[in-house]
Short mmCIF file of N, CA and C in Angstrom, two decimals:
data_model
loop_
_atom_site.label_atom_id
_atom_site.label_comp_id
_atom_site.label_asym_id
_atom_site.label_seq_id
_atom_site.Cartn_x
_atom_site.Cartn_y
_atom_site.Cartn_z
N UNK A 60 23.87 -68.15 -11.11
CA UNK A 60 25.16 -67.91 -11.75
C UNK A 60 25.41 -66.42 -11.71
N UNK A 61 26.55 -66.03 -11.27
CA UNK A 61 26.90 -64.84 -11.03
C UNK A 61 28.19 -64.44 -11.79
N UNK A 62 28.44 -62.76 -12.47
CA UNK A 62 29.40 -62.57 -12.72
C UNK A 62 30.17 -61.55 -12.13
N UNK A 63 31.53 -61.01 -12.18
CA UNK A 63 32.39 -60.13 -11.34
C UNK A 63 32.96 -59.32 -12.29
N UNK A 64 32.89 -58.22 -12.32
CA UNK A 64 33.97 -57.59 -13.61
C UNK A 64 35.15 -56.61 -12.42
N UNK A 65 35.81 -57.69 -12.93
CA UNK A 65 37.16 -56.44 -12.02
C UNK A 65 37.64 -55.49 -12.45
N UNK A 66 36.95 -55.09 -13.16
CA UNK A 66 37.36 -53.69 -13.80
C UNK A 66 36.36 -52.43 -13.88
N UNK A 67 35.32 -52.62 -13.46
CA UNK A 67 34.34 -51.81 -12.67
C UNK A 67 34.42 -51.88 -10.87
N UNK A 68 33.43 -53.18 -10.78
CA UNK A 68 33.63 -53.40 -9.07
C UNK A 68 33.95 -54.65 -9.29
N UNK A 69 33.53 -55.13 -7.62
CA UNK A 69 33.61 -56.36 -7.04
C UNK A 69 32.43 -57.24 -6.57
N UNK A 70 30.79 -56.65 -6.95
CA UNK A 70 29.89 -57.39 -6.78
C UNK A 70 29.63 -57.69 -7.91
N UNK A 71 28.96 -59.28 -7.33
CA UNK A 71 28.85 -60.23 -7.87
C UNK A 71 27.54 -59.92 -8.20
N UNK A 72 27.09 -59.76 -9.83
CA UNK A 72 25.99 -59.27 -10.09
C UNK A 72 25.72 -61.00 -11.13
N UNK A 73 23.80 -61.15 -10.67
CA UNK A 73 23.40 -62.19 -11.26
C UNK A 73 23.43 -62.07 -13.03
N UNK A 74 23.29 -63.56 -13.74
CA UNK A 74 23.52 -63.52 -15.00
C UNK A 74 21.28 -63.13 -15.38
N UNK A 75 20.99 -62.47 -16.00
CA UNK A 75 19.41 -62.23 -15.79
C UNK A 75 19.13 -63.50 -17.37
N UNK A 76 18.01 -64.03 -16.80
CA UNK A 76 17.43 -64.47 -17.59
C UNK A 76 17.88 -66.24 -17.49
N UNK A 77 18.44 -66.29 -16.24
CA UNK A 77 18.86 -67.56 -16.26
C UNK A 77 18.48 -68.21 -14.35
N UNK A 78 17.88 -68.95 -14.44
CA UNK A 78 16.86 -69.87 -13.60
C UNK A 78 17.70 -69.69 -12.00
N UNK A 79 17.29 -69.86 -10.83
CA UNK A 79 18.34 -69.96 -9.34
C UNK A 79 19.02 -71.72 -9.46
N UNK A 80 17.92 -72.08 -10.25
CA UNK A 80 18.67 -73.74 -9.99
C UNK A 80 19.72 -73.71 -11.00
N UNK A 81 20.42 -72.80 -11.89
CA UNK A 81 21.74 -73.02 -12.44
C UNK A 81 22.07 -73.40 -11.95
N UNK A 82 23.78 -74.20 -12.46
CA UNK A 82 24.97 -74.57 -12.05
C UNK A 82 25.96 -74.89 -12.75
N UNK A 83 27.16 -75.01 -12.28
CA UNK A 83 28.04 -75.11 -13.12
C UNK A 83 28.17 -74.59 -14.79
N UNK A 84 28.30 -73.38 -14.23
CA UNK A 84 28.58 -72.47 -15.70
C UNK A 84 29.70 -72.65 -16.41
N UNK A 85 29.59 -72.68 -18.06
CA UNK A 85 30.84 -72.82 -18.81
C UNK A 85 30.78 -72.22 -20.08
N UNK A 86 31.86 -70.84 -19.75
CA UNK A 86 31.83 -70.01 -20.93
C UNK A 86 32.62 -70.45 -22.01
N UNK A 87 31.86 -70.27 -23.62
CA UNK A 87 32.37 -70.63 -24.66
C UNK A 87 33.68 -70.13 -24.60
N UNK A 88 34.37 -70.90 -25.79
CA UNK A 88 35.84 -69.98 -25.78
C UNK A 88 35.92 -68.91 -26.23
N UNK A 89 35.37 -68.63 -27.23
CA UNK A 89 35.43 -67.08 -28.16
C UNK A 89 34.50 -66.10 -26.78
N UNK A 90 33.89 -66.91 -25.82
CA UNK A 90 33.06 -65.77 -24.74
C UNK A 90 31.62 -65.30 -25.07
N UNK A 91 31.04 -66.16 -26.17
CA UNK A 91 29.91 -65.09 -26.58
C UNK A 91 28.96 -66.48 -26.18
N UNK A 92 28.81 -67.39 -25.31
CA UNK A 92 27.67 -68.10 -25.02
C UNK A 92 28.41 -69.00 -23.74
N UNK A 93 27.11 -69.18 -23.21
CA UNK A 93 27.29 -69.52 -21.73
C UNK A 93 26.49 -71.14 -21.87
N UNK A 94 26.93 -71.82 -21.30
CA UNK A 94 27.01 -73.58 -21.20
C UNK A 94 26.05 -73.81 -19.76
N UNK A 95 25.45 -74.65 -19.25
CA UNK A 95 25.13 -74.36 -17.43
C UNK A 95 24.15 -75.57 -17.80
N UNK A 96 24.42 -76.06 -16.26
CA UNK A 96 22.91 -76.92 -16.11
C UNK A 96 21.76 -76.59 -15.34
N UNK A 97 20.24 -77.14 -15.32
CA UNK A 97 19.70 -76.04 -14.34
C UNK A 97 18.18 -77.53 -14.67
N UNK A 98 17.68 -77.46 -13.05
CA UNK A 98 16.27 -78.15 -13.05
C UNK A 98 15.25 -77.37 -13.32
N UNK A 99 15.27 -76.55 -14.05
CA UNK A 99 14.33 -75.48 -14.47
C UNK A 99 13.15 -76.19 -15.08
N UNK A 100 13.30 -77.44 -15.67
CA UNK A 100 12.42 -78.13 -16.85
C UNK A 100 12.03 -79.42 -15.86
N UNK A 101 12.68 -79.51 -15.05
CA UNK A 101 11.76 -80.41 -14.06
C UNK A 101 12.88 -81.78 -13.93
N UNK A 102 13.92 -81.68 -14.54
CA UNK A 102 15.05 -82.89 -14.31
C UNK A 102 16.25 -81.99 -14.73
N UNK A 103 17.64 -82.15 -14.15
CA UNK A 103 18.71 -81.73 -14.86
C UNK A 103 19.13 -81.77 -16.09
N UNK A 104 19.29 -80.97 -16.83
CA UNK A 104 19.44 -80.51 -18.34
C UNK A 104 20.39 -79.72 -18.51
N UNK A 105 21.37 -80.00 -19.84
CA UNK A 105 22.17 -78.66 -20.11
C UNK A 105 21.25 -77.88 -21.36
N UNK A 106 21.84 -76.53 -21.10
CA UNK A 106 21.24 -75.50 -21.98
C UNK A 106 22.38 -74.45 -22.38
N UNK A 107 22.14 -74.10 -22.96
CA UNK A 107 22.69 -72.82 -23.70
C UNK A 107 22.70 -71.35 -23.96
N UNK A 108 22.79 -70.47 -23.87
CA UNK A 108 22.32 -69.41 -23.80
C UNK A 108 23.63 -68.01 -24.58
N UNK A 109 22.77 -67.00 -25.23
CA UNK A 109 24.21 -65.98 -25.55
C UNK A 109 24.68 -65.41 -24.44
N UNK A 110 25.72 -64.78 -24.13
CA UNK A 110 26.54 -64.08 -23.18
C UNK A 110 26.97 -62.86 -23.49
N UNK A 111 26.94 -61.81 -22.94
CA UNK A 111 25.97 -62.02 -21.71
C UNK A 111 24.58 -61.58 -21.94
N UNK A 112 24.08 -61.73 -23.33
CA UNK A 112 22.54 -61.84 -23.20
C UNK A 112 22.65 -60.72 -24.36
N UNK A 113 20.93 -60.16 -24.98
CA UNK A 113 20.21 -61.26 -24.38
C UNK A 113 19.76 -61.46 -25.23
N UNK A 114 19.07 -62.98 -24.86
CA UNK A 114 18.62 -63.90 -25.60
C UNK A 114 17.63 -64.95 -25.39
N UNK A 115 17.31 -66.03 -25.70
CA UNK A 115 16.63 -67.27 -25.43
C UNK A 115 17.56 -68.39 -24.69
N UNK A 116 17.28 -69.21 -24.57
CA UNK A 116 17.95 -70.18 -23.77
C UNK A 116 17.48 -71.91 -24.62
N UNK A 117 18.08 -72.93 -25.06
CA UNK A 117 18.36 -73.71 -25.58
C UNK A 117 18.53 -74.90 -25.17
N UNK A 118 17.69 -76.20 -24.89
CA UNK A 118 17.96 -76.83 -24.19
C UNK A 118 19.17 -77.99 -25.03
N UNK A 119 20.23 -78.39 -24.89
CA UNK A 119 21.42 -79.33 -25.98
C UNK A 119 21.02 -80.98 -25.07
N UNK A 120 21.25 -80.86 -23.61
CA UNK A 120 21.07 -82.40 -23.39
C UNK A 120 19.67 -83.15 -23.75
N UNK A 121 19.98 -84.18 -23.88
CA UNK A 121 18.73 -85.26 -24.38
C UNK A 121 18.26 -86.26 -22.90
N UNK A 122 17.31 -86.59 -22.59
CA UNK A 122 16.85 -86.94 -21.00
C UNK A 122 18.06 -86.79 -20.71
N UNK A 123 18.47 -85.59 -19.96
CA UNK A 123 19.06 -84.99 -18.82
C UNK A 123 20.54 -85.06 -19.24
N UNK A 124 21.44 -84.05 -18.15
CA UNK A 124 22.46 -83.77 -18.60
C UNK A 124 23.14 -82.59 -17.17
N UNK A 125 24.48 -82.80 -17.35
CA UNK A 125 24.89 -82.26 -16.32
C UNK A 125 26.45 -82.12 -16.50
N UNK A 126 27.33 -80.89 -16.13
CA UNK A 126 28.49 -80.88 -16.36
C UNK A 126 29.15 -80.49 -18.21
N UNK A 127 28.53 -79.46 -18.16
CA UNK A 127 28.90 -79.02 -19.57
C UNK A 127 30.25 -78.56 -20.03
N UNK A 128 31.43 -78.83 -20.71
CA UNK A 128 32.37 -78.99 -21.33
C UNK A 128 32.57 -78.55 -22.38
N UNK A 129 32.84 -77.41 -23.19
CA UNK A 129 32.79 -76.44 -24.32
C UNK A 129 34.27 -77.48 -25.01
N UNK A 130 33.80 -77.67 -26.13
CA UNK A 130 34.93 -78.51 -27.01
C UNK A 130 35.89 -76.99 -27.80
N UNK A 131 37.19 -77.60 -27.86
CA UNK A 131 38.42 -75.94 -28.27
C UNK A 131 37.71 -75.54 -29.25
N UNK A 132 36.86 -76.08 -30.37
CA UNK A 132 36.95 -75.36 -31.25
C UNK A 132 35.41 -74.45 -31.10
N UNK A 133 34.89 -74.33 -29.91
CA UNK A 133 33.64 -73.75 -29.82
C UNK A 133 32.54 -73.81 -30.03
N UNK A 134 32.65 -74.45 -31.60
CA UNK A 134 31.07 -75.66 -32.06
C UNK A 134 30.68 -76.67 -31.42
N UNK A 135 30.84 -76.97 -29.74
CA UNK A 135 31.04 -78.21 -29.64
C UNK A 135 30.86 -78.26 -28.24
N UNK A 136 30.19 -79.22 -27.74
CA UNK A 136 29.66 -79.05 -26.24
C UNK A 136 29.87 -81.10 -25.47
N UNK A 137 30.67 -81.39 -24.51
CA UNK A 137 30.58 -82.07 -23.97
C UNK A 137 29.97 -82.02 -22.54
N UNK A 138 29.01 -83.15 -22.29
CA UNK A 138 28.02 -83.29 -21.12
C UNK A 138 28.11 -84.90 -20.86
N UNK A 139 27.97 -84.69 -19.55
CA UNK A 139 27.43 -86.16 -18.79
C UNK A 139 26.05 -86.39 -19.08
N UNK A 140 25.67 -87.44 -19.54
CA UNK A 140 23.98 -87.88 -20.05
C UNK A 140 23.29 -88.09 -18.31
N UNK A 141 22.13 -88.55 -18.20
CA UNK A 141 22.08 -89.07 -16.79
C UNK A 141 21.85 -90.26 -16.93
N UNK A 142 22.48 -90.95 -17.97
CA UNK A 142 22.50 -92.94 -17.80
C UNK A 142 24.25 -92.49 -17.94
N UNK A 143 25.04 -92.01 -17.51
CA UNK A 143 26.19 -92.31 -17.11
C UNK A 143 27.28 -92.36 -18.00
N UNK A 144 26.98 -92.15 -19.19
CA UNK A 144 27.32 -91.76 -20.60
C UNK A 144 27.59 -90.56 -20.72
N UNK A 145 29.53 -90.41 -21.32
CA UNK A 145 29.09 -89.16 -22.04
C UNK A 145 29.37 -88.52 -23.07
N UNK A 146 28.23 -87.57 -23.54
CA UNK A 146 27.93 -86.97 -24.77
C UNK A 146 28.68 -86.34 -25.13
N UNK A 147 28.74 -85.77 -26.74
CA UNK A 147 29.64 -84.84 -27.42
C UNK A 147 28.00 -84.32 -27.85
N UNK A 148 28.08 -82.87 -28.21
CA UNK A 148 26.99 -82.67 -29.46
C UNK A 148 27.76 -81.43 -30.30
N UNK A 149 27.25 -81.28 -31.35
CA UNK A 149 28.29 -80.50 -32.36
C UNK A 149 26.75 -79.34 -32.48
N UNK A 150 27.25 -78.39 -32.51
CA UNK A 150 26.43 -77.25 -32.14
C UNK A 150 26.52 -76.16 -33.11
N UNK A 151 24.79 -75.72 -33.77
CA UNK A 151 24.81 -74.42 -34.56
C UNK A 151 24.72 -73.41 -33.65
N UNK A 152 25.58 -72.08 -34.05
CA UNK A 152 25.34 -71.08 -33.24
C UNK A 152 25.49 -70.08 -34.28
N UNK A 153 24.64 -69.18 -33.97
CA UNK A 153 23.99 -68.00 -34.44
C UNK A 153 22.92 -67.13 -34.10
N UNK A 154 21.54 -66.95 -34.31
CA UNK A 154 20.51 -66.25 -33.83
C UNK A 154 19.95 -66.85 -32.60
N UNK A 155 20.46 -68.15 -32.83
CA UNK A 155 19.87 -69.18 -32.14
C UNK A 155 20.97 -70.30 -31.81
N UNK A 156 20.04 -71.29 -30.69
CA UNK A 156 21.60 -73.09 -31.09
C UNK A 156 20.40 -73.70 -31.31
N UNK A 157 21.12 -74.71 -32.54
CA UNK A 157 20.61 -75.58 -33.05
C UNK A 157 21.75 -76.97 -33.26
N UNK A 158 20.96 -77.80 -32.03
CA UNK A 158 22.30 -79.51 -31.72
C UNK A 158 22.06 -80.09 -33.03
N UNK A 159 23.03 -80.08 -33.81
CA UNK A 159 23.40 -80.43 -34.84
C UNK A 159 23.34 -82.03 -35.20
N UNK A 160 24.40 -82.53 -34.24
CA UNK A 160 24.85 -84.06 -33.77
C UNK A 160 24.69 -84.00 -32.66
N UNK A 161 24.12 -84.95 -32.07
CA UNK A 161 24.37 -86.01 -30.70
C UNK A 161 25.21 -87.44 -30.82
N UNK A 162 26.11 -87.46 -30.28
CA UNK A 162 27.34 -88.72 -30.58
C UNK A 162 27.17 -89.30 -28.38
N UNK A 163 26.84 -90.86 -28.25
CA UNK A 163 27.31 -91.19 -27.21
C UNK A 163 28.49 -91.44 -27.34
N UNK A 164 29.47 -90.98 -26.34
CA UNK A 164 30.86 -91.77 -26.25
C UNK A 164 31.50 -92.71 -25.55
N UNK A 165 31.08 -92.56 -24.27
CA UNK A 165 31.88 -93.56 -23.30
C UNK A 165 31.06 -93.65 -22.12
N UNK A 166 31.14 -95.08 -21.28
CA UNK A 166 30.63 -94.74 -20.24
C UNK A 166 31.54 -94.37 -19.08
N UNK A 167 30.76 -93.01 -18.32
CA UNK A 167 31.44 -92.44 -17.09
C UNK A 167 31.45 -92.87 -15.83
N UNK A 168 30.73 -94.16 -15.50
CA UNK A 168 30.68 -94.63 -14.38
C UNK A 168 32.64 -94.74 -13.46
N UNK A 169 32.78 -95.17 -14.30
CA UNK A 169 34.59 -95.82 -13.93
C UNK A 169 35.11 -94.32 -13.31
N UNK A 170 34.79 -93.13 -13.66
CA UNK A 170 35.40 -91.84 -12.85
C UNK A 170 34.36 -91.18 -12.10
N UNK A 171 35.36 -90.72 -11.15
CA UNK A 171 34.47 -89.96 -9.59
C UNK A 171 33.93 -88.71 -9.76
N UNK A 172 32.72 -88.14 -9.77
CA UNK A 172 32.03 -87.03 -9.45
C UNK A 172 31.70 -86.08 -10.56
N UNK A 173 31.86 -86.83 -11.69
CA UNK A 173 32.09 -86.08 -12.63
C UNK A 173 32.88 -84.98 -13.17
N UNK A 174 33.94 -84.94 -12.25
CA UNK A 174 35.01 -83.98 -12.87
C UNK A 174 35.78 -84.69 -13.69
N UNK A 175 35.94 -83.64 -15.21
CA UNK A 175 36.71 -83.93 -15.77
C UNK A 175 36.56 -82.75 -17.03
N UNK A 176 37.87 -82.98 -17.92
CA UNK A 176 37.87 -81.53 -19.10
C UNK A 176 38.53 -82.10 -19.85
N UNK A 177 38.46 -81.65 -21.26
CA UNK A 177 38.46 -81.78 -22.43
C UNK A 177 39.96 -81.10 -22.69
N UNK A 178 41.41 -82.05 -23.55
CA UNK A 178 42.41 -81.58 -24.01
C UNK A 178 41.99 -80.21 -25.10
N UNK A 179 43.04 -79.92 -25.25
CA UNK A 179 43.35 -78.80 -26.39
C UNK A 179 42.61 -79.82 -28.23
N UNK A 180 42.90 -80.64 -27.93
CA UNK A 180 42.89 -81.17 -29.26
C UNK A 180 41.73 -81.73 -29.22
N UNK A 181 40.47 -82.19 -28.72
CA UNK A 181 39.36 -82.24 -28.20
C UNK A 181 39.04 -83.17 -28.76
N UNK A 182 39.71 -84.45 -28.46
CA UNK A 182 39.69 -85.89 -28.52
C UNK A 182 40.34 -86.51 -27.51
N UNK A 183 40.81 -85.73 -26.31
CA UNK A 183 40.99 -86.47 -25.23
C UNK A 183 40.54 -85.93 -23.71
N UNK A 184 40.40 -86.84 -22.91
CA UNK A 184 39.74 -86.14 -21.53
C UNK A 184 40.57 -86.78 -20.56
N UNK A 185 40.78 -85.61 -19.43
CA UNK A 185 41.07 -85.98 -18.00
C UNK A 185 40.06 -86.15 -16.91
N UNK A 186 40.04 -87.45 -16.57
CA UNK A 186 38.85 -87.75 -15.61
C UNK A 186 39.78 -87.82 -13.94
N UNK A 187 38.80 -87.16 -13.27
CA UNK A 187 39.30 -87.61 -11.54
C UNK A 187 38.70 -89.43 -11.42
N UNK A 188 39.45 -90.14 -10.96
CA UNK A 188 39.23 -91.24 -10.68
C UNK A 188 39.48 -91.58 -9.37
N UNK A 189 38.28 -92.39 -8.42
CA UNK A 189 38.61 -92.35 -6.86
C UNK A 189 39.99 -92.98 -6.33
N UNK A 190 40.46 -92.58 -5.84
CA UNK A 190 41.79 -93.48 -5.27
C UNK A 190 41.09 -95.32 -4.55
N UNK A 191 41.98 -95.60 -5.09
CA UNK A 191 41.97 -97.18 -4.43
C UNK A 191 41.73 -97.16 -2.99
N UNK A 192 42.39 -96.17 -2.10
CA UNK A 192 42.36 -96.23 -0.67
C UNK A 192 42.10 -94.72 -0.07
N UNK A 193 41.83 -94.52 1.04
CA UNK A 193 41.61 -93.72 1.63
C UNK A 193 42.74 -92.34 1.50
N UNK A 194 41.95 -91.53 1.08
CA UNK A 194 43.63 -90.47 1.15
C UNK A 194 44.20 -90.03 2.28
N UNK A 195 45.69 -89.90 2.01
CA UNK A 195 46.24 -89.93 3.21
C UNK A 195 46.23 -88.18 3.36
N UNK A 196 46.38 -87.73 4.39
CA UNK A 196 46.75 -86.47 5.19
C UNK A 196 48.04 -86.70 6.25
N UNK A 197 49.21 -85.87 5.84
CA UNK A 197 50.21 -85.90 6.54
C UNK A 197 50.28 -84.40 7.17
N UNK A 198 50.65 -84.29 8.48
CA UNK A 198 50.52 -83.10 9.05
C UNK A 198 52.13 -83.01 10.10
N UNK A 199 52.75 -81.62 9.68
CA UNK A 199 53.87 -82.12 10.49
C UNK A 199 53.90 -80.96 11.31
N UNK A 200 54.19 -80.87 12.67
CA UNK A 200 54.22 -80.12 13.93
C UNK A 200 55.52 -79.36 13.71
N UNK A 201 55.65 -78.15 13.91
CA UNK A 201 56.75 -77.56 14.37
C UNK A 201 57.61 -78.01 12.57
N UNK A 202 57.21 -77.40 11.31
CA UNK A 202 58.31 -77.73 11.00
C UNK A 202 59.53 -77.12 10.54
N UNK A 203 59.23 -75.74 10.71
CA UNK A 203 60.37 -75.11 10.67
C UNK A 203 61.65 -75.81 11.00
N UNK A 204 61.60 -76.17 12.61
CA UNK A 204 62.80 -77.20 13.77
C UNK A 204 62.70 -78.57 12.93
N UNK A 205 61.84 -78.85 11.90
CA UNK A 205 62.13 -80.04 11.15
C UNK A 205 63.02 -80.10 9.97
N UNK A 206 62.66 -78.96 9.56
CA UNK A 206 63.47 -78.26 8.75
C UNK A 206 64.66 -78.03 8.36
N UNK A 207 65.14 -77.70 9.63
CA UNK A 207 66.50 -77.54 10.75
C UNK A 207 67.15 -78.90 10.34
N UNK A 208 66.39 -79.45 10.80
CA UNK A 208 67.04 -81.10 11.55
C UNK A 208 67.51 -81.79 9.74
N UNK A 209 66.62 -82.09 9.07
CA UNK A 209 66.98 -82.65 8.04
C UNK A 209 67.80 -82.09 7.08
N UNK A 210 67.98 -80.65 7.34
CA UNK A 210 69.07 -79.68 6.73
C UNK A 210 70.68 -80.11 7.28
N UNK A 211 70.64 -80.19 8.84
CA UNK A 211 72.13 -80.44 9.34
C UNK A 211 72.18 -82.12 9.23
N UNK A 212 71.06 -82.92 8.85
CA UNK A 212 71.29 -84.13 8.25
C UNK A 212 71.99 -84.34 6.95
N UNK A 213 71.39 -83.76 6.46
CA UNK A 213 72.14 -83.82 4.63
C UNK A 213 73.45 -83.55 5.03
N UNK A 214 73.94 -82.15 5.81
CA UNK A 214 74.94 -81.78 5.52
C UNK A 214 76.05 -82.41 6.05
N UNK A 215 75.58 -83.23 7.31
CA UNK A 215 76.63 -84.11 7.77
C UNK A 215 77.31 -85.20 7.37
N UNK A 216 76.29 -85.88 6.10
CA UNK A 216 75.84 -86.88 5.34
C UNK A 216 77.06 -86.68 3.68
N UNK A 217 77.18 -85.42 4.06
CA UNK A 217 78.21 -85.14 2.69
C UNK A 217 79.54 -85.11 2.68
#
């Protein structure tokens, strides 16, 4: 996991103290703790950590976890379980995190790849779901001159 400050430079300097098998990083809202999953522990797990440091690191998922989701009000962390379920946990933060609650919610099988994010009001989610059929790709040649054409269409049309 890497960060960029565009207001110094433009390299991408590593986050220290956090494993190469990170992934998918997700900064709290207020900015002061970092969300990520990482096989560091020998199966995928989410963890926790302050931002940008430093600190200890926190493991929140329960057998495994992936795709971490910071709930609006910041106490609050949504994850994919790895039975396909997914979690809410309500989260102490301070010197330390301490998972407060673990709540299962739903199962995630029914949506694709695990993308998905948490509304403003953090009782509802947008899931990607696979399309029924193959997606289409439309590609059109030249269309400027298509452009043209359906332009002096309309206008003849009026």
């Amino acid at each position: 996991i890497y960060t960029v400050s565009p207001h110094e430079d433009s390299v991408p300097h590593a986050v220290p103290g956090i494993a190469p098998s990170a992934d998918r990083p997700a900064l709290s809202p207020n900015g002061q703790w970092l969300a990520y999953e990482s096989t560091e522990s020998g199966r995928t797990e989410v963890f926790v950590r302050p931002y940008p440091g430093p600190g200890g690191r926190w493991k929140v998922s329960a057998d495994g976890g992936i795709w971490p989701v910071w709930a609006p009000s910041g106490h609050g962390l949504f994850y994919d379980g790895a039975d396909g379920w997914l979690y809410a946990v309500n989260l102490v933060l301070g010197h330390g995190v301490q998972v407060n609650h673990r709540r299962r919610l739903f199962d995630t099988s029914p949506y694709f790849g695990w993308a998905y994010d948490v509304f403003p009001d953090g009782g509802h989610f947008v899931f990607v779901r696979p399309a029924s059929r193959p997606p289409e790709v439309h590609v059109t040649l030249n269309w400027f001159n298509e452009l043209l054409r359906r332009l002096r269409e309309s206008q003849r049309s009026r």
